[in-house]
Coordinates of C-alpha atoms in Angstrom, one line a residue:
M1 CA 46.3 112.9 178.2
P2 CA 42.7 113.1 176.9
I3 CA 40.0 112.6 179.4
P4 CA 38.1 109.3 179.1
N5 CA 35.4 110.6 176.8
G6 CA 38.0 111.7 174.2
L7 CA 37.3 115.4 174.6
P8 CA 40.4 117.6 174.7
T9 CA 42.1 118.4 177.9
P10 CA 43.0 122.0 178.8
G11 CA 45.9 123.2 176.7
D12 CA 45.1 120.6 174.0
P13 CA 42.5 122.3 171.8
L14 CA 42.5 119.7 169.1
G15 CA 42.5 116.6 171.2
K16 CA 44.2 113.3 170.2
P17 CA 43.2 109.8 169.2
I18 CA 42.7 107.7 172.3
P19 CA 43.2 103.9 172.4
A20 CA 39.9 102.3 171.3
D21 CA 38.3 99.2 172.7
I22 CA 39.8 96.2 171.0
S23 CA 38.5 93.6 173.4
V24 CA 37.0 90.2 172.2
N25 CA 35.0 88.1 174.6
N26 CA 35.3 84.9 172.7
R27 CA 36.4 82.4 175.3
H28 CA 34.3 79.3 175.7
P29 CA 33.5 77.4 178.9
N30 CA 35.4 74.5 177.5
D31 CA 38.5 76.4 176.5
P32 CA 41.7 75.2 178.3
A33 CA 42.9 77.3 181.2
K34 CA 46.4 77.1 179.7
I35 CA 48.0 76.5 176.3
L36 CA 51.6 75.4 176.2
F37 CA 53.5 75.6 172.9
R38 CA 56.6 73.4 173.3
N39 CA 59.7 73.2 171.2
V40 CA 58.8 76.1 168.8
Q41 CA 60.8 78.6 167.0
I42 CA 59.8 81.9 168.8
L43 CA 59.6 84.9 166.5
D44 CA 58.8 87.6 169.0
S45 CA 58.6 90.6 166.6
T46 CA 61.2 92.6 168.6
G47 CA 63.8 92.1 165.8
R48 CA 65.5 89.3 167.6
E49 CA 66.2 86.2 165.5
P50 CA 63.9 83.3 166.2
Y51 CA 65.0 81.0 169.0
L52 CA 63.9 77.6 170.2
G53 CA 61.8 77.6 173.3
D54 CA 58.3 77.3 174.8
V55 CA 55.4 79.7 175.2
L56 CA 52.8 79.4 178.0
I57 CA 49.4 81.0 177.7
E58 CA 47.2 81.5 180.7
G59 CA 43.7 82.7 180.2
T60 CA 43.9 85.6 177.7
T61 CA 47.5 86.5 178.0
I62 CA 51.0 85.2 177.4
K63 CA 52.5 84.1 180.7
E64 CA 55.9 82.8 180.0
V65 CA 58.3 82.9 176.9
G66 CA 61.5 81.0 176.7
K67 CA 61.9 77.8 178.7
V68 CA 58.8 76.7 180.6
T69 CA 60.1 74.3 183.3
A70 CA 56.9 73.7 185.3
D71 CA 55.1 70.5 184.5
P72 CA 51.7 71.1 182.7
D73 CA 48.6 70.2 184.7
A74 CA 45.4 68.6 183.5
D75 CA 44.0 72.0 182.3
T76 CA 46.8 72.6 179.9
T77 CA 46.6 71.9 176.2
I78 CA 50.0 71.1 174.8
I79 CA 51.0 71.8 171.2
D80 CA 54.4 70.5 170.0
G81 CA 56.3 72.6 167.4
E82 CA 58.7 69.8 166.7
G83 CA 61.6 72.2 166.7
R84 CA 60.7 73.6 163.3
K85 CA 57.4 75.3 163.5
T86 CA 57.4 79.1 164.1
L87 CA 55.3 80.8 166.8
M88 CA 54.6 84.4 166.0
S89 CA 52.1 87.1 166.7
G90 CA 48.9 87.2 164.7
L91 CA 49.0 89.6 161.8
C92 CA 47.4 93.0 161.2
D93 CA 45.7 94.4 158.1
S94 CA 46.0 98.2 158.2
H95 CA 43.5 98.7 155.3
T96 CA 40.5 96.5 156.0
H97 CA 37.2 96.5 154.1
L98 CA 35.3 93.7 155.8
S99 CA 32.2 94.6 153.8
W100 CA 33.7 94.8 150.3
N101 CA 32.1 91.8 148.6
N102 CA 34.7 90.6 146.1
S103 CA 32.9 92.7 143.4
P104 CA 34.4 93.0 139.9
T105 CA 33.1 96.6 139.7
L106 CA 33.2 99.6 142.0
D107 CA 29.4 100.0 141.9
G108 CA 29.0 96.4 142.8
L109 CA 30.4 96.9 146.3
T110 CA 26.9 97.8 147.5
N111 CA 24.8 95.6 145.3
L112 CA 23.8 93.2 148.1
P113 CA 20.6 93.5 150.1
I114 CA 21.5 94.5 153.6
E115 CA 20.7 91.1 155.0
E116 CA 23.1 89.3 152.7
H117 CA 25.7 92.0 153.2
V118 CA 25.7 91.5 156.9
L119 CA 26.3 87.8 156.4
H120 CA 29.1 88.5 153.9
T121 CA 30.8 90.9 156.3
A122 CA 30.6 88.4 159.2
N123 CA 32.1 85.8 157.0
S124 CA 34.9 88.1 156.1
A125 CA 35.7 88.7 159.7
K126 CA 36.0 84.9 160.3
L127 CA 38.1 84.6 157.2
Y128 CA 40.6 87.1 158.4
L129 CA 41.0 85.1 161.6
D130 CA 41.2 81.9 159.6
C131 CA 44.1 83.5 157.7
G132 CA 46.0 84.3 160.8
Y133 CA 44.9 88.0 161.1
T134 CA 44.1 88.9 164.7
M135 CA 44.1 92.7 164.1
C136 CA 42.1 94.7 161.5
F137 CA 42.2 98.5 161.1
G138 CA 38.9 99.5 159.4
A139 CA 39.4 101.6 156.2
A140 CA 35.7 102.1 155.3
A141 CA 32.4 100.2 155.2
A142 CA 29.9 99.7 152.4
Q143 CA 27.0 100.8 154.8
P144 CA 27.3 103.2 157.7
R145 CA 27.1 100.7 160.5
L146 CA 28.4 97.4 159.0
D147 CA 31.8 97.7 160.7
V148 CA 30.3 98.9 163.9
V149 CA 27.8 96.0 164.3
T150 CA 30.4 93.5 163.2
K151 CA 32.9 94.7 165.8
A152 CA 30.1 94.5 168.4
A153 CA 29.3 90.9 167.4
I154 CA 32.9 89.9 167.6
K155 CA 33.3 91.6 171.0
S156 CA 30.3 89.8 172.4
G157 CA 31.4 86.4 171.1
M158 CA 28.5 86.1 168.7
I159 CA 30.8 85.6 165.7
P160 CA 34.5 84.8 165.4
G161 CA 36.8 87.5 164.1
P162 CA 39.9 89.7 164.8
R163 CA 40.3 92.6 167.1
M164 CA 39.1 95.5 165.0
L165 CA 38.8 99.3 164.8
A166 CA 35.5 100.1 163.0
N167 CA 35.0 102.7 160.3
G168 CA 32.0 104.2 158.6
Q169 CA 31.5 105.0 155.0
E170 CA 33.9 107.3 153.2
I171 CA 33.6 111.0 153.4
S172 CA 34.2 112.9 150.2
T173 CA 33.4 116.2 148.4
T174 CA 30.9 116.7 145.6
G175 CA 32.5 115.3 142.5
G176 CA 35.2 113.6 144.5
A177 CA 33.6 110.2 145.3
I178 CA 35.2 107.2 143.7
V179 CA 32.3 105.0 144.7
P180 CA 29.2 107.2 145.3
S181 CA 27.2 104.4 146.9
V182 CA 29.8 104.1 149.8
T183 CA 30.2 107.8 150.3
R184 CA 28.8 110.5 152.5
Y185 CA 29.2 113.9 150.8
A186 CA 30.5 117.0 152.6
D187 CA 31.6 120.3 151.1
G188 CA 33.3 123.0 153.2
V189 CA 34.3 123.1 156.8
D190 CA 30.9 122.9 158.4
E191 CA 29.7 119.9 156.4
M192 CA 33.0 118.1 157.1
R193 CA 32.4 118.5 160.8
K194 CA 28.8 117.4 160.5
A195 CA 29.8 114.3 158.6
V196 CA 32.4 113.3 161.2
R197 CA 30.0 113.9 164.0
Y198 CA 27.4 111.6 162.3
F199 CA 29.8 108.7 162.0
C200 CA 31.1 109.3 165.6
S201 CA 27.5 109.1 166.7
L202 CA 27.3 105.6 165.2
G203 CA 30.2 104.3 167.3
V204 CA 33.1 104.2 164.8
D205 CA 36.7 104.2 165.9
N206 CA 38.1 105.6 162.6
I207 CA 37.0 108.3 160.1
K208 CA 37.8 107.8 156.4
L209 CA 38.4 110.7 154.0
S210 CA 38.4 109.9 150.2
M211 CA 40.6 112.8 149.0
T212 CA 41.8 111.7 145.5
G213 CA 40.8 109.8 142.4
D214 CA 41.9 106.3 141.5
E215 CA 43.3 105.0 138.2
I216 CA 40.8 102.2 138.2
H217 CA 38.1 104.8 137.8
E218 CA 37.2 105.8 134.2
T219 CA 37.5 109.6 134.7
M220 CA 39.0 110.3 138.2
R221 CA 42.8 110.1 138.2
S222 CA 44.9 109.2 141.2
E223 CA 46.8 112.5 140.9
E224 CA 43.7 114.6 141.3
T225 CA 42.9 116.0 144.7
Y226 CA 39.4 117.0 145.8
F227 CA 39.9 118.3 149.4
T228 CA 41.1 121.7 150.6
L229 CA 43.4 122.1 153.5
D230 CA 40.6 123.7 155.6
E231 CA 38.3 120.8 154.9
T232 CA 40.9 118.3 155.8
K233 CA 41.8 120.2 159.0
A234 CA 38.1 120.4 160.0
A235 CA 37.6 116.7 159.7
V236 CA 40.7 115.9 161.6
E237 CA 40.0 118.4 164.4
E238 CA 36.4 117.1 164.8
A239 CA 37.6 113.5 164.9
H240 CA 40.5 114.1 167.3
M241 CA 38.2 116.0 169.7
R242 CA 36.3 112.7 170.0
G243 CA 39.4 110.6 170.3
K244 CA 39.0 109.1 166.8
R245 CA 41.6 108.3 164.2
V246 CA 41.5 109.7 160.7
C247 CA 42.6 107.7 157.6
A248 CA 42.7 109.1 154.1
H249 CA 42.6 107.7 150.6
A250 CA 45.4 109.9 149.3
R251 CA 47.2 108.8 146.2
S252 CA 48.3 112.2 144.9
N253 CA 51.3 114.1 146.0
D254 CA 49.2 117.1 147.0
S255 CA 46.9 115.0 149.1
V256 CA 49.8 113.5 151.0
K257 CA 51.0 117.0 151.9
L258 CA 47.5 118.0 153.0
C259 CA 47.4 115.0 155.2
A260 CA 50.7 115.8 156.8
K261 CA 49.7 119.5 157.4
A262 CA 46.2 118.7 158.7
G263 CA 47.2 115.9 161.2
V264 CA 45.7 112.8 159.4
D265 CA 46.8 109.7 161.3
V266 CA 47.0 107.1 158.5
I267 CA 47.7 107.8 154.9
Y268 CA 46.5 105.2 152.4
H269 CA 48.5 104.7 149.2
A270 CA 50.7 107.9 149.0
S271 CA 51.6 106.6 145.5
F272 CA 52.8 109.8 144.1
A273 CA 54.6 111.3 147.1
D274 CA 57.6 113.3 146.0
A275 CA 60.8 114.2 147.8
E276 CA 59.2 117.1 149.7
A277 CA 56.2 115.0 150.7
I278 CA 58.4 112.2 151.9
A279 CA 60.5 114.7 153.9
M280 CA 57.3 115.9 155.6
L281 CA 56.3 112.4 156.5
E282 CA 59.8 111.7 157.9
A283 CA 59.4 114.7 160.2
L284 CA 56.2 113.2 161.4
K285 CA 57.3 109.5 161.5
D286 CA 56.5 109.1 165.2
R287 CA 52.9 110.1 164.7
I288 CA 51.9 109.1 161.2
Y289 CA 51.4 105.8 159.4
V290 CA 51.4 104.9 155.7
S291 CA 49.5 101.9 154.2
P292 CA 50.2 101.6 150.5
A293 CA 47.6 99.0 149.8
I294 CA 49.6 97.9 146.7
N295 CA 47.9 94.6 146.0
F296 CA 44.9 96.0 144.3
P297 CA 46.7 98.0 141.6
Y298 CA 49.3 95.2 141.4
T299 CA 46.9 92.4 140.6
S300 CA 45.2 94.7 138.1
C301 CA 48.4 94.4 136.1
T302 CA 49.3 90.7 136.4
G303 CA 46.4 89.2 134.4
E304 CA 44.4 88.3 137.5
A305 CA 41.8 90.9 136.5
T306 CA 41.5 89.7 132.9
P307 CA 38.5 87.5 133.6
Y308 CA 36.7 90.6 134.8
G309 CA 37.5 92.7 131.8
L310 CA 40.7 94.4 132.9
T311 CA 43.7 93.1 130.9
P312 CA 47.3 94.0 131.6
E313 CA 47.3 96.1 128.4
M314 CA 44.3 98.1 129.7
A315 CA 46.0 98.4 133.1
V316 CA 49.0 100.1 131.3
K317 CA 46.7 102.5 129.5
K318 CA 44.9 103.4 132.7
G319 CA 48.1 104.1 134.4
L320 CA 47.9 101.4 137.0
K321 CA 51.3 99.9 136.2
R322 CA 52.9 103.3 136.4
E323 CA 51.3 103.9 139.8
V324 CA 52.6 100.6 141.1
E325 CA 56.1 101.4 140.0
T326 CA 56.0 104.9 141.3
A327 CA 54.6 103.8 144.6
A328 CA 57.4 101.2 144.9
L329 CA 60.0 103.9 144.7
A330 CA 58.3 106.0 147.2
M331 CA 57.8 103.1 149.7
R332 CA 61.4 102.1 149.4
E333 CA 62.5 105.6 150.3
M334 CA 60.0 105.8 153.2
H335 CA 61.4 102.5 154.5
K336 CA 64.9 103.9 154.4
R337 CA 63.8 106.9 156.3
G338 CA 62.1 105.0 159.1
I339 CA 58.6 106.0 158.2
R340 CA 56.1 103.4 159.5
V341 CA 54.7 101.6 156.5
L342 CA 52.2 98.8 157.1
P343 CA 50.8 95.9 155.0
G344 CA 47.1 96.0 154.1
G345 CA 46.0 95.7 150.5
D346 CA 42.4 96.9 149.9
Y347 CA 41.2 93.3 149.7
G348 CA 37.6 92.6 148.8
F349 CA 37.6 93.0 145.0
A350 CA 37.2 90.2 142.5
W351 CA 40.9 90.1 141.6
A352 CA 42.1 91.0 145.1
P353 CA 39.7 88.8 147.0
H354 CA 39.2 88.2 150.7
G355 CA 41.4 85.4 151.9
T356 CA 44.5 86.4 150.1
Y357 CA 45.6 89.0 152.6
A358 CA 49.1 87.7 153.3
R359 CA 50.3 88.5 149.8
D360 CA 51.0 92.0 151.1
L361 CA 53.9 90.7 153.2
A362 CA 55.6 89.3 150.1
H363 CA 55.0 92.5 148.2
F364 CA 56.9 94.4 150.9
V365 CA 59.8 92.0 150.3
N366 CA 59.7 91.8 146.6
M367 CA 58.8 95.4 145.8
F368 CA 59.7 97.7 148.7
G369 CA 63.1 96.2 149.7
Y370 CA 62.0 94.9 153.1
T371 CA 63.7 91.8 154.6
P372 CA 61.2 89.1 155.6
M373 CA 61.8 90.0 159.3
E374 CA 61.0 93.7 158.6
S375 CA 57.9 92.7 156.7
I376 CA 56.7 90.6 159.6
I377 CA 57.4 93.3 162.1
A378 CA 55.5 95.7 160.0
A379 CA 52.5 93.4 160.1
T380 CA 52.7 92.5 163.8
A381 CA 54.6 95.0 166.1
L382 CA 53.6 98.0 164.0
G383 CA 50.1 96.5 163.8
G384 CA 49.9 96.8 167.6
E385 CA 51.0 100.4 167.3
I386 CA 48.4 101.4 164.6
M387 CA 45.7 99.7 166.7
G388 CA 46.7 101.9 169.6
H389 CA 47.8 99.2 171.9
P390 CA 51.5 98.6 171.3
D391 CA 52.1 97.3 174.9
V392 CA 49.8 94.3 174.5
L393 CA 49.4 93.6 170.8
G394 CA 51.8 92.5 168.1
K395 CA 54.6 90.7 169.9
V396 CA 55.2 87.4 171.6
L397 CA 56.2 88.6 175.1
P398 CA 55.0 88.0 178.6
G399 CA 52.0 90.2 179.4
Y400 CA 50.8 90.6 175.8
Y401 CA 47.5 89.3 174.6
A402 CA 47.5 85.7 173.6
D403 CA 47.0 86.4 169.9
V404 CA 49.5 84.0 168.1
I405 CA 49.8 81.8 165.1
L406 CA 51.9 78.6 164.7
V407 CA 53.4 78.4 161.2
D408 CA 54.6 75.1 159.7
G409 CA 58.1 76.2 158.6
D410 CA 60.2 79.4 158.7
P411 CA 58.5 82.5 157.2
L412 CA 61.8 84.3 157.3
K413 CA 63.1 81.8 154.7
D414 CA 59.8 81.8 152.7
I415 CA 57.4 84.6 153.4
S416 CA 54.8 83.0 151.1
L417 CA 54.2 80.3 153.7
L418 CA 51.8 82.8 155.3
Q419 CA 49.6 82.8 152.2
D420 CA 48.5 79.2 152.5
T421 CA 46.2 78.6 155.5
M422 CA 47.3 74.9 155.5
N423 CA 50.6 76.2 156.9
L424 CA 48.8 77.8 159.9
H425 CA 48.7 74.9 162.3
A426 CA 47.3 76.9 165.2
I427 CA 45.6 80.2 165.6
V428 CA 45.0 81.7 169.0
I429 CA 43.1 84.9 169.8
N430 CA 42.6 86.2 173.3
G431 CA 43.6 82.8 174.6
H432 CA 41.0 81.0 172.6
L433 CA 42.3 78.2 170.4
H434 CA 40.5 79.1 167.1
K435 CA 42.4 76.5 165.1
N436 CA 44.5 73.5 166.0
G437 CA 45.7 71.3 163.2
A438 CA 46.5 71.6 159.5
M439 CA 43.3 72.5 157.6
R440 CA 42.7 75.0 154.8
A441 CA 40.3 77.9 155.3
F442 CA 37.2 78.0 153.2
I443 CA 37.3 81.0 150.7
P444 CA 33.9 81.8 149.3
R445 CA 33.1 81.0 145.7
G446 CA 34.0 83.7 143.3
S447 CA 37.5 84.2 144.7
D448 CA 39.0 80.7 145.3
H449 CA 39.9 80.2 141.6
L450 CA 42.3 83.2 141.4
P451 CA 46.0 82.6 141.2
M452 CA 48.1 83.2 144.3
S453 CA 51.5 84.0 142.7
V454 CA 53.0 87.3 143.9
V455 CA 55.5 88.0 141.1
P456 CA 55.2 86.3 137.7
E457 CA 57.5 83.3 137.6
G458 CA 61.0 84.1 136.4
E459 CA 60.6 87.9 136.8
E460 CA 62.9 89.9 139.0
V461 CA 62.7 93.4 140.3
V462 CA 64.9 95.9 138.5
R463 CA 65.4 99.6 138.5
V464 CA 66.4 101.0 135.1
R465 CA 67.2 104.5 133.9
G466 CA 66.2 105.6 130.4
K467 CA 68.6 107.3 128.1
G468 CA 69.2 110.8 129.3
G469 CA 67.6 110.1 132.6
R470 CA 68.8 111.4 135.9
G471 CA 69.1 110.1 139.5
R472 CA 71.5 107.8 141.2
G473 CA 72.3 104.3 140.0
V474 CA 70.9 101.4 141.9
E475 CA 72.3 97.9 141.8
E476 CA 69.6 95.3 141.5
K477 CA 69.4 91.8 140.0
P478 CA 69.5 92.2 136.3
A479 CA 66.4 91.6 134.3
E480 CA 65.8 91.9 130.6
M481 CA 64.2 95.3 129.7
R482 CA 63.1 96.1 126.2
N483 CA 63.0 99.6 124.5
G484 CA 64.6 101.1 127.6
E485 CA 65.7 104.2 125.8
G486 CA 64.2 107.7 125.7
G487 CA 61.8 109.2 128.1
G488 CA 64.5 110.0 130.6
K489 CA 62.6 108.7 133.6
E490 CA 63.9 106.4 136.3
S491 CA 61.6 103.4 136.8
V492 CA 61.1 100.1 138.5
G493 CA 60.0 97.1 136.3
F494 CA 57.8 94.4 137.8
F495 CA 55.8 93.0 134.9
R496 CA 56.4 90.6 132.1
D497 CA 54.1 92.3 129.6
G498 CA 55.0 95.8 128.4
V499 CA 58.0 96.1 130.6
G500 CA 59.9 97.8 127.7
E501 CA 57.6 100.8 127.9
V502 CA 59.0 101.7 131.3
G503 CA 61.3 104.6 130.8
G504 CA 61.0 104.2 127.0
Q505 CA 59.0 106.2 124.5
N506 CA 55.9 105.9 126.6
G507 CA 57.8 107.0 129.7
E508 CA 55.6 109.9 130.6
R509 CA 52.7 107.6 131.2
S510 CA 54.4 104.3 132.1
G511 CA 57.6 105.6 133.7
V512 CA 58.2 107.1 137.1
S513 CA 58.1 110.9 137.3
A514 CA 61.6 112.2 138.0
E515 CA 60.0 114.4 140.8
V516 CA 59.4 111.2 142.8
V517 CA 63.1 110.4 143.0
K518 CA 64.5 113.9 142.7
G519 CA 66.7 114.7 145.7
L520 CA 66.1 111.3 147.4

């Protein structure tokens, strides 16, 4: 075990991440001493089917789960679930950018004066909580200390927000920054160590490495890798010596392998992971997490980005549709192999705005082959794990923190219920009743007009194989595919427009590389 300051113990030269402080001191003097949820469907995130019962909260923790027989006293607030409302753990976003400002451009992420940016970040923290998210794993901040000061404000009770792990800006190499304005550059082993030390000195919990390009960029492709193994190892060693976690923007196959070899804790995207890379992750499945953050490239292809100059046709040309389809195959295989894959969608862009976070859970069902129960467990119980506190976060069990949401209906029958805050009839964090009653969260202007559909109406997920293609057959619901000959690449179709190009004559760009599915 690491000693309290996070330095390595004897015999452990690299150190390990240690559980970070996730406390929130948000209880008010007028908060009830107890909250009793009666007659609710309890979804406890252990895998057990929901069951009718009661849940008693005392102070900051869950006291009883099942049948509460004691009569409530005057200090107890009673909330009746009417036998149909579902009580479940608050959700976790594993790829959080509180300070991303719903910009339609990459450069616009830092176009706010610092004063306005602080206000925006604080509002995003509240919005996460309003949407039922009680855990946020920081994936990078627009300014070095924005996450750190926001976490401190939440912890002190100054502002409402989720339990969070704070990150700094992204670290990347010269020529490897997707967004230069949110990047600290480091080349070589010594500079990597120095950059990590700098952010640790600011009080971050996580370190972010930006290792690959991104198809949204004009010139930097997702399959390009900008880190060496030595640079990656140096960053991880330095962070782990201080008990910090390392997450990495790693879309390319090579970057996923670098992350596995170097000891990165959380891999973001992993879109182009091939059979060998997935096997490496499977061997490390008790240590490593994957967060695909699929919503941003997905909404780039559905028409939701059209008002901002990115049409579905442009998304095809950029390779975004191909990446979504490739990533879907990879995530399905990771899920089958028991690799821990968590929701979290890179929210904070104009067409993937703050306040739409729960779309990710539907993506896991519709794209990755998860059941609704598996998707919810990934967003709750696995959320407690990635936050470093699996014994007190992410489940509705006695002794766990009182971080719960009451949903009007059954999310196992309709996972999209979680996307509408009107369906969240109660939100509790740390025993504080943040919300009690049906009311819709306020989403800032600039994002509240965007559509909320997850899959275009009438479309079904289908896997097809082009003429001459290879790989095993997969039975899915049939969907009409056009021009599905030639190319010889196995693909997954999700989109109404241009779906015929998948596996067809444009298969090299729009199809899924056979290497992704070879041997799986």
